[in-house]
XYZ file of C-alpha atoms in Angstrom:
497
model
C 32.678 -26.216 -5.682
C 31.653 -23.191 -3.691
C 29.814 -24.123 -0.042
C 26.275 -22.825 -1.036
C 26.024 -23.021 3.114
C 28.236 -19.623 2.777
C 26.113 -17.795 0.243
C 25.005 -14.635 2.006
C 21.932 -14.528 -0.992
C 21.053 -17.788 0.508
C 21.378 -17.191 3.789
C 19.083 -13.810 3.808
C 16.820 -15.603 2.119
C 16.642 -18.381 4.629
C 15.970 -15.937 7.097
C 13.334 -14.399 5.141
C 11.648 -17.586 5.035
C 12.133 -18.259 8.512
C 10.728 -15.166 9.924
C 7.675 -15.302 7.351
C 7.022 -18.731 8.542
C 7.495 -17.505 12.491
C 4.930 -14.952 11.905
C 2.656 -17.099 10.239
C 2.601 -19.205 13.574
C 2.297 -16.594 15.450
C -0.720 -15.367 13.259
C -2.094 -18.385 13.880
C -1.858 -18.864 17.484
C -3.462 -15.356 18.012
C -5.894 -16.467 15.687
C -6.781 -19.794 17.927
C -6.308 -17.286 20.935
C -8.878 -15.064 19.590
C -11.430 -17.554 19.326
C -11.209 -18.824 22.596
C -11.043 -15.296 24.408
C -14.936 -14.658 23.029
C -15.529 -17.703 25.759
C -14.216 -15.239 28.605
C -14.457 -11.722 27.044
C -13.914 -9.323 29.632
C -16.780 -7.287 30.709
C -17.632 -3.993 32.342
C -18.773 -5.666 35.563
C -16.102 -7.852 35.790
C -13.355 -5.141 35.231
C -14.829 -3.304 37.862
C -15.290 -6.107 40.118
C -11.278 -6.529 39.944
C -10.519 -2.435 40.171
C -12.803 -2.893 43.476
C -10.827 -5.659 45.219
C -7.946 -3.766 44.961
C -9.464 -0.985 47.201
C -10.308 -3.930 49.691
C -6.395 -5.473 49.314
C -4.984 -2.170 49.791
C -2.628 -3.419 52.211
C -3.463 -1.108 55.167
C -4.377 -3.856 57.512
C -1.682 -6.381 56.647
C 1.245 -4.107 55.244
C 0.579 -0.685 57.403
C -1.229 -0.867 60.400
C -0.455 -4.564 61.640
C 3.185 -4.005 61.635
C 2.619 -0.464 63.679
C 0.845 -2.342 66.452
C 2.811 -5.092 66.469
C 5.794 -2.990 66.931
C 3.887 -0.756 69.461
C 3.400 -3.748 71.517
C 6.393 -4.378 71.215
C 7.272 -1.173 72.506
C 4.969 -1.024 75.216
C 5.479 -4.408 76.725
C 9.346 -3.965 76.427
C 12.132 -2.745 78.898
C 14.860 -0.190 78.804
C 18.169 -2.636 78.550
C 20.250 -0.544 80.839
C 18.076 -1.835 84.060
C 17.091 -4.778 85.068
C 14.593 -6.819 82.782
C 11.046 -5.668 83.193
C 11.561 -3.082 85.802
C 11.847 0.030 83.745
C 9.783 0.735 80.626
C 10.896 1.918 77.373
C 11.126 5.602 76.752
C 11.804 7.727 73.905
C 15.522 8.520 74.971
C 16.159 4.585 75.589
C 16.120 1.436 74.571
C 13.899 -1.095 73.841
C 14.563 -4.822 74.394
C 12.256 -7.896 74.733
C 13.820 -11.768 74.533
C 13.214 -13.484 71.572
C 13.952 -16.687 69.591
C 16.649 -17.231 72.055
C 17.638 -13.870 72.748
C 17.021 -10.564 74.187
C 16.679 -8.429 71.291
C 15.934 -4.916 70.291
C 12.176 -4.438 69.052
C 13.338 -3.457 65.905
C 15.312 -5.596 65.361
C 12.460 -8.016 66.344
C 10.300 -6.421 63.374
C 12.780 -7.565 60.668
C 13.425 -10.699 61.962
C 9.920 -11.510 62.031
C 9.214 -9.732 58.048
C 12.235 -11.892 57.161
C 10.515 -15.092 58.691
C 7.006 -14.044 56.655
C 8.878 -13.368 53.945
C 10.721 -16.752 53.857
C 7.241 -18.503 54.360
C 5.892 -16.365 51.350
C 8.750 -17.797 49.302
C 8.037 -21.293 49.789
C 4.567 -20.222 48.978
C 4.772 -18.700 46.201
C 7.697 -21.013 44.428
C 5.005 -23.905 45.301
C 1.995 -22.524 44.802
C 2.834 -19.004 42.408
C 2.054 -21.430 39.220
C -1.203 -21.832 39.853
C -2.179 -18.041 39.320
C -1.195 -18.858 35.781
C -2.595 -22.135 35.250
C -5.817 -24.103 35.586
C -8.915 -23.050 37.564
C -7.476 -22.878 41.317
C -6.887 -18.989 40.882
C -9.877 -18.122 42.320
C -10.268 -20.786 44.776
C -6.966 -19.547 46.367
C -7.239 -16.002 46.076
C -10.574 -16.352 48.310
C -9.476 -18.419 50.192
C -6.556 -15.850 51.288
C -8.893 -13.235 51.138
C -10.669 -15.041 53.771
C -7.774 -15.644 56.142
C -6.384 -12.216 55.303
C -10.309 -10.707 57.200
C -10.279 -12.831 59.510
C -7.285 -11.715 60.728
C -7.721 -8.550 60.366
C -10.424 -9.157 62.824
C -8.756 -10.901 65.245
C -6.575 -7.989 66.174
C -9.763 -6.876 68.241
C -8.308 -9.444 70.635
C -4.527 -8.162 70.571
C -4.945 -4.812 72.125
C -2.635 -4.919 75.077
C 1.266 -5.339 75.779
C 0.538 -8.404 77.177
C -0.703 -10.137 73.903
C 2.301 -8.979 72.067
C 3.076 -13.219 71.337
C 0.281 -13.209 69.428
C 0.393 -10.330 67.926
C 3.679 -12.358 66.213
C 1.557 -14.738 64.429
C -0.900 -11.787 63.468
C 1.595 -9.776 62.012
C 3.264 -13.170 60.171
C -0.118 -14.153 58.873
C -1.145 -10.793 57.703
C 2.074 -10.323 55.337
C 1.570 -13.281 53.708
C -2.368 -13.515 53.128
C -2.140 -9.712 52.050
C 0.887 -10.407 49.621
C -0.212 -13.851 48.558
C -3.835 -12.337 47.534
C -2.443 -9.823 45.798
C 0.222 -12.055 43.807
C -3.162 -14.109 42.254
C -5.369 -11.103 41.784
C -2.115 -9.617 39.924
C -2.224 -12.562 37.719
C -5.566 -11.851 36.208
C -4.071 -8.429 34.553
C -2.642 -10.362 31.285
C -5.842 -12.331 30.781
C -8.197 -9.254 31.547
C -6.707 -7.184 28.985
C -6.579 -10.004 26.268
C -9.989 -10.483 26.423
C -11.188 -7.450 26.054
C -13.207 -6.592 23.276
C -11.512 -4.136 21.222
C -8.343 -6.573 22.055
C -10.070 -9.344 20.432
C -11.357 -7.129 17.880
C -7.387 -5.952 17.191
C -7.021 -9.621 16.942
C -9.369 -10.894 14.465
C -7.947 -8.045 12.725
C -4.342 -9.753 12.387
C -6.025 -12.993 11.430
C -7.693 -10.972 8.447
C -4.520 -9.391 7.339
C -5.600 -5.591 8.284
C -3.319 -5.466 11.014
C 0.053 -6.105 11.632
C 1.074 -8.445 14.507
C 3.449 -5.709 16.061
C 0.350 -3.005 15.926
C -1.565 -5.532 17.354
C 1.401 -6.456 20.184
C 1.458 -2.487 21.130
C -2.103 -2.216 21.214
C -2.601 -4.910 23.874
C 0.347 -3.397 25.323
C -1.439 -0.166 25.705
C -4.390 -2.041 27.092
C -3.200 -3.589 29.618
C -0.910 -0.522 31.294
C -4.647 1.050 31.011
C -6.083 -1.493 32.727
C -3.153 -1.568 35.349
C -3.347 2.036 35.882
C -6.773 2.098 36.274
C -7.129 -0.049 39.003
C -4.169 1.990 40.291
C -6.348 5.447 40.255
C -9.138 3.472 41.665
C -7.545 2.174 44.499
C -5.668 5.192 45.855
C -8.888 7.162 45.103
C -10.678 4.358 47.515
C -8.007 4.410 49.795
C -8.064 8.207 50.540
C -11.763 8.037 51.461
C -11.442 4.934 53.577
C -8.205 7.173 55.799
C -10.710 10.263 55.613
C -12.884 7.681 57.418
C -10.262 6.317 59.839
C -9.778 10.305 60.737
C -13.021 10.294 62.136
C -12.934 6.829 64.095
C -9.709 7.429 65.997
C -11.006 11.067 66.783
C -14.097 9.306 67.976
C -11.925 6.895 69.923
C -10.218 9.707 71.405
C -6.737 7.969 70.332
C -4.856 10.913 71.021
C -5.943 11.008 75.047
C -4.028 7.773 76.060
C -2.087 5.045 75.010
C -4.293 2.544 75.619
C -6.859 4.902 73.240
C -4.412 4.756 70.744
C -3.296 1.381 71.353
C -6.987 -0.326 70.993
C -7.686 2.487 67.956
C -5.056 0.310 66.071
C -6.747 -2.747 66.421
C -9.885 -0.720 65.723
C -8.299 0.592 62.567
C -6.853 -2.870 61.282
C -10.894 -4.660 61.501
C -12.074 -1.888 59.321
C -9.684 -2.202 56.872
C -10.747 -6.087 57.156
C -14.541 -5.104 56.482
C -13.621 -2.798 53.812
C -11.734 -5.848 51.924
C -14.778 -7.688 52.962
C -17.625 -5.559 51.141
C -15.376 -5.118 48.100
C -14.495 -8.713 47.402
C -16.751 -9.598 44.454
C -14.180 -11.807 42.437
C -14.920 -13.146 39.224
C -14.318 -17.050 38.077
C -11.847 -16.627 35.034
C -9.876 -19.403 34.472
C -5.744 -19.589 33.793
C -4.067 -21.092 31.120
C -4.016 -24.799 30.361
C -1.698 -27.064 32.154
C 1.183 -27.746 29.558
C 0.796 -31.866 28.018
C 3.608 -33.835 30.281
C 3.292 -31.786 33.692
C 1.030 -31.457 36.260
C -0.789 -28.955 38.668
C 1.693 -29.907 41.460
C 4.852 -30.291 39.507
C 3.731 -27.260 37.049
C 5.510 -24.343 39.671
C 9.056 -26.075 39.874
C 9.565 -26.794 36.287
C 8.079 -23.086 35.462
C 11.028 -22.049 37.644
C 13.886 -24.313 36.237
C 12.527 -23.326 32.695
C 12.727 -19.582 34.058
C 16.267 -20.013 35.410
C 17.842 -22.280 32.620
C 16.220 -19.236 30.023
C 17.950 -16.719 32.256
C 20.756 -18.069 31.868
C 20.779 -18.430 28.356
C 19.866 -15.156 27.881
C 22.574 -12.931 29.083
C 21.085 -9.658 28.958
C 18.108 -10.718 30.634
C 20.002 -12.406 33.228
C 22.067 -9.284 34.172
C 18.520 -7.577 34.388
C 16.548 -9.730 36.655
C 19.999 -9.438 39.038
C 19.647 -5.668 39.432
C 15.879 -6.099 40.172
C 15.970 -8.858 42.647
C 19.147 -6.947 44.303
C 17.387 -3.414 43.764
C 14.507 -4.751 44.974
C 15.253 -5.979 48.298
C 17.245 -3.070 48.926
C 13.672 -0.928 48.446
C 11.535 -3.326 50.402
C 14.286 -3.945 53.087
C 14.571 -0.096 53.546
C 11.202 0.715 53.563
C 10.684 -2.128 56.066
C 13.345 0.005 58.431
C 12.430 3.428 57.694
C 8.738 2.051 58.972
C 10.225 0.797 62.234
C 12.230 4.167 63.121
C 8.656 6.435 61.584
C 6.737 4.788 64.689
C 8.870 5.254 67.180
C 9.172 9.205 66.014
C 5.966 9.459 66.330
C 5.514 7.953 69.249
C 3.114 5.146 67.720
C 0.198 7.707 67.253
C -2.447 6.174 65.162
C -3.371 10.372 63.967
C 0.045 10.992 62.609
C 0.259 7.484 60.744
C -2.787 8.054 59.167
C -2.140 11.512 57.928
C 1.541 10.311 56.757
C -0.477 7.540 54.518
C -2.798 9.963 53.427
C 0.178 12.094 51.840
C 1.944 9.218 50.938
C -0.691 7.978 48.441
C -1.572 11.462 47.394
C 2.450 12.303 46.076
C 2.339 8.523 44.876
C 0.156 9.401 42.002
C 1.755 12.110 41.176
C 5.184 10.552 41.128
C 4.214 7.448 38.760
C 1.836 9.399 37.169
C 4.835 12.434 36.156
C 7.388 9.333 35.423
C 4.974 8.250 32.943
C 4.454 12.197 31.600
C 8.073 12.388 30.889
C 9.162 9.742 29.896
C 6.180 9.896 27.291
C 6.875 13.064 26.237
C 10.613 12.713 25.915
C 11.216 9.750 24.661
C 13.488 8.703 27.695
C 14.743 5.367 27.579
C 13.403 2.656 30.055
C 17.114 2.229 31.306
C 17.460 5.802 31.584
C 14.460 5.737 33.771
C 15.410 3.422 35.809
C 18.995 4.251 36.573
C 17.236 7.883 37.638
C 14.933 6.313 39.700
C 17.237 3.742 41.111
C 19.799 6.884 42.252
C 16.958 8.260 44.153
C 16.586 4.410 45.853
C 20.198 4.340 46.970
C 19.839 8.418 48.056
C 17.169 7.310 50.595
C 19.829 4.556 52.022
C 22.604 7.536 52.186
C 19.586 9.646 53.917
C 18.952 7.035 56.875
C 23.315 5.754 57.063
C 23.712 9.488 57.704
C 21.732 8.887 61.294
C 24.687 6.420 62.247
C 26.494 8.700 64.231
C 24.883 11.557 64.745
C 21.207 12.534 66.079
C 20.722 15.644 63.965
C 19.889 13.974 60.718
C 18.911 10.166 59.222
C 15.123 9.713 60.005
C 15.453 11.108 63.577
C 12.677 13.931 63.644
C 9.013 13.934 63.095
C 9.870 16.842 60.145
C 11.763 14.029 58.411
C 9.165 11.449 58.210
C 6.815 13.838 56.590
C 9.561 15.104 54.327
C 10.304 10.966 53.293
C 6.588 10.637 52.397
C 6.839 12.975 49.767
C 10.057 12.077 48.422
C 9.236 8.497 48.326
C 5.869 9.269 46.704
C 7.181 11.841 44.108
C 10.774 10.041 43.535
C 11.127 6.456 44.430
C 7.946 4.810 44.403
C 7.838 5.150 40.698
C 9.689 1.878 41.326
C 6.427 -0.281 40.728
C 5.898 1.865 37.105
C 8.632 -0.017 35.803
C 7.817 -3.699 37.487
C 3.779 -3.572 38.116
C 3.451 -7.035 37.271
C 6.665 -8.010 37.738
C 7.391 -7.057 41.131
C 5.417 -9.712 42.484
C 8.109 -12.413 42.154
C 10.512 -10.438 44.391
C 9.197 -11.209 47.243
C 10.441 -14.780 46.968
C 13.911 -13.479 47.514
C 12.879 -10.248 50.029
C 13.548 -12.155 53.069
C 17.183 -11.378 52.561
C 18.074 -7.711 53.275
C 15.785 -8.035 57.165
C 17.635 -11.281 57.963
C 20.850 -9.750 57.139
C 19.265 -5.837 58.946
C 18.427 -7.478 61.796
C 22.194 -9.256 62.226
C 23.599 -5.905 62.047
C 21.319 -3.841 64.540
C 21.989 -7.250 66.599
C 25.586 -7.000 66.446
C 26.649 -3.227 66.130
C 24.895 -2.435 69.693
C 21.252 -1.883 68.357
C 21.921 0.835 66.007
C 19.005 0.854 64.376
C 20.637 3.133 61.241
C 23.246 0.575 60.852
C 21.608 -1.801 57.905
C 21.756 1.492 55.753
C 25.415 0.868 55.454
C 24.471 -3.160 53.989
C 21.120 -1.917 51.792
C 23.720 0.935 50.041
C 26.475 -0.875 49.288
C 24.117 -3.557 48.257
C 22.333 -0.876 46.074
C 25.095 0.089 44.358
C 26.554 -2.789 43.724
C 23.237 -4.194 41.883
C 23.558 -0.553 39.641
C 26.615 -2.539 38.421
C 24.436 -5.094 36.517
C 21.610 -2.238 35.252
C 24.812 -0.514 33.539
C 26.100 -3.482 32.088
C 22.483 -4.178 30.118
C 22.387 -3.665 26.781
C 18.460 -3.058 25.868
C 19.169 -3.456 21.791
C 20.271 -6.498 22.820
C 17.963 -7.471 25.381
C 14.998 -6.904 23.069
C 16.777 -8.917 19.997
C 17.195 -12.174 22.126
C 13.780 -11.699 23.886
């Protein structure tokens, strides 16, 4: 007697059956979905009220202009290494040393060790803690509650204006990163639920439930939602953050930052509180709830078994797996060089708060039109997300062969003022259409970005303080994570997903 377990009749059948009775479920659950979204449909205030905040947590206080004067500090309280300690100053043909954690150091070098230790922190953080902007009610609670701390500190750099404070200027700097990133990792977790519940999204849904839609339309419609919603809040923000520079113009000319460098030095500090009363007047958060805690777990154990569940599927899924390797490796090699190329852009410029500003202001201008162009073409083409991002990724690992040029030679490798305008506009227009691809994503790469400024920092350490040096680790780290991108198959990656 045949094995009716081999009959292919039977088993495309079976399949048939199983896939009808998947998409029933799925029906279903959007169907139970729908009805609780009209409890939390998303309205205009509220969607505004989120675009807002993200003018406030814009990063310029925490992620821009804390690290400058922390590293011009740095530089003014420091002492060139060829004299004795702290009886010449630094100057822009020498270089710049301070002791720390055990050890005189260069003040770069210094910068990444500390981004590596506030990194580190934001890691434990966020593996702890990261849960809870997905679950229960605390998402709120927290992200005010770094909000606050993220002002207040932004404030307190009033009172770290001179070399002498440059100590705590350390715990500044520390607690800046990680209230600015932290906020922004819980306010990024509202995106899924915002566009869910909106009310042509629930609409789309009721429409499944009915049987006038198909559950794929209705998957690529709150697809499209949500990237609207996400690029919204993009235009908003960079549109906010070009008036609030405009503004910061006219206080350091007031300041007359450009006369001294103690003018420019207290201008920072200046700078950094206004940014903190910006975030200040355009915090006006919402309550919205996460999802429910899964039956068996709890709101403290909920973050570690979301990340064994996470690994043990990674691993299951190959394709996947070889995917989230290229963009944790990818991804530290962007952050770690960006981190660098912002320590050797202040020293060019000699720490002026003018220049800095104007570089941001052209920075965020070729931003939007480097996502925004991605977006065009590959739109209009038809491009492939792979193909994307091995095109943008080349451009990545061209701006680590731009700086390891500057190893041995002065004449090239983010060494001239020329050069730091020129890498505004090529990161805007070529590799900042990074975050296209990983908007929500890129969030959980911080837990691993303390990596590439502990390791920078070992090599401008140990090759003499060359501060060009870690180019040579981010490329060959770069390339090596292209391995991985090449070696994902997207057919497949979509079947198993």
């Amino acid at each position: 007697m045949a094995d009716s377990s081999q009959d292919p009749n039977l088993l495309k059948a079976g399949r048939k059956n199983s896939a009808e009775t998947a998409e029933l479920a799925d029906v279903g659950t959007l169907s139970e979905n729908s009805k609780a979204s009209n409890d939390w449909t998303t309205t205009r205030r509220e969607l505004w009220c989120f675009y807002l905040y993200y003018i406030g947590n814009n990063g310029l206080s925490g992620f821009n202009f804390g690290p400058s004067q922390f590293q011009n500090l740095l530089y003014l309280a420091g002492y060139d290494p060829d004299q004795h300690p702290f009886t010449s100053p630094c100057g822009s043909d020498t270089g710049c040393v301070l002791p720390y954690l055990g050890r005189v150091r260069d003040i770069n070098s210094i910068v990444l060790l500390t981004n590596g230790i506030s990194f580190a922190i934001q890691a434990v953080l966020l593996l702890t803690i990261g849960a809870w902007a997905d679950y229960g009610r605390w998402r709120p609670n927290i992200t005010i509650f770094f909000t606050l701390v993220a002002v207040g500190v932004s404030f307190a750099w009033l009172g770290v204006d001179e070399p002498s404070k440059w100590r705590a200027g350390i715990a500044l700097y520390i607690l800046g990163l990680i209230t600015y990133q932290c906020s922004l990792t819980f306010w990024t977790a509202a995106f899924p639920g915002l566009a869910r519940n909106l009310p042509q999204v629930i609409k789309s849904a009721g429409e499944v439930s009915e049987g006038k839609k198909s559950l794929n339309d209705h998957a690529d419609f709150e697809s499209l939602s949500r990237n609207r919603v996400s690029n919204v809040s993009f235009a908003v923000c960079s549109a906010g953050e070009i008036i609030i520079l405009a503004v910061m113009v006219g206080i350091i000319k007031a300041l007359k930052a450009e006369q001294s460098t103690e003018n420019n030095t207290k201008a920072f500090s200046v700078l950094i509180a206004f940014s903190g009363g910006v975030w200040r007047r355009c915090w006006v958060l919402g309550r919205r709830p996460g999802l429910s805690i899964p039956p068996g777990t709890s709101i403290l154990a909920i973050g570690f078994k979301q990340t064994y569940i996470a690994l043990r599927e990674c691993l299951r899924l190959k394709q996947t797996f070889l995917y989230l390797v290229f963009y944790f490796l990818m991804g530290d090699v962007l952050n770690t060089s960006v981190t660098v190329i912002g320590t050797l852009q202040n020293s060019i410029v000699s720490y002026s708060t003018l220049q800095l500003t104007l570089l941001l202001l052209v920075g965020i201008v070729t931003q939007g039109l480097g996502i925004y162009g991605f977006w065009l073409v590959q739109k209009k083409y038809k491009i492939s997300t792979k193909r994307m991002l091995i095109f943008n990724a080349f451009w990545i690992l061209v701006l680590t062969i731009w700086g390891l040029i500057g190893v041995h030679t002065d004449k090239f490798g983010f060494k001239h003022v020329w050069e730091i305008w020129l890498y505004q506009v090529f990161y805007g227009l070529m590799v900042c259409p990074w975050f296209l691809f990983f908007a929500l994503f890129s969030v959980i790469g911080k837990t691993s970005a303390f990596i590439g400024p502990f390791v920078s920092e070992a090599i401008i350490t140990g090759s003499d303080n060359n501060n060009n040096m870690p180019f040579a680790f981010l490329f060959g780290l770069g390339a090596f994570s292209m391995i991985f991108l090449f070696m994902v198959d997207m057919k497949k990656k979509s079947s198993r997903m």
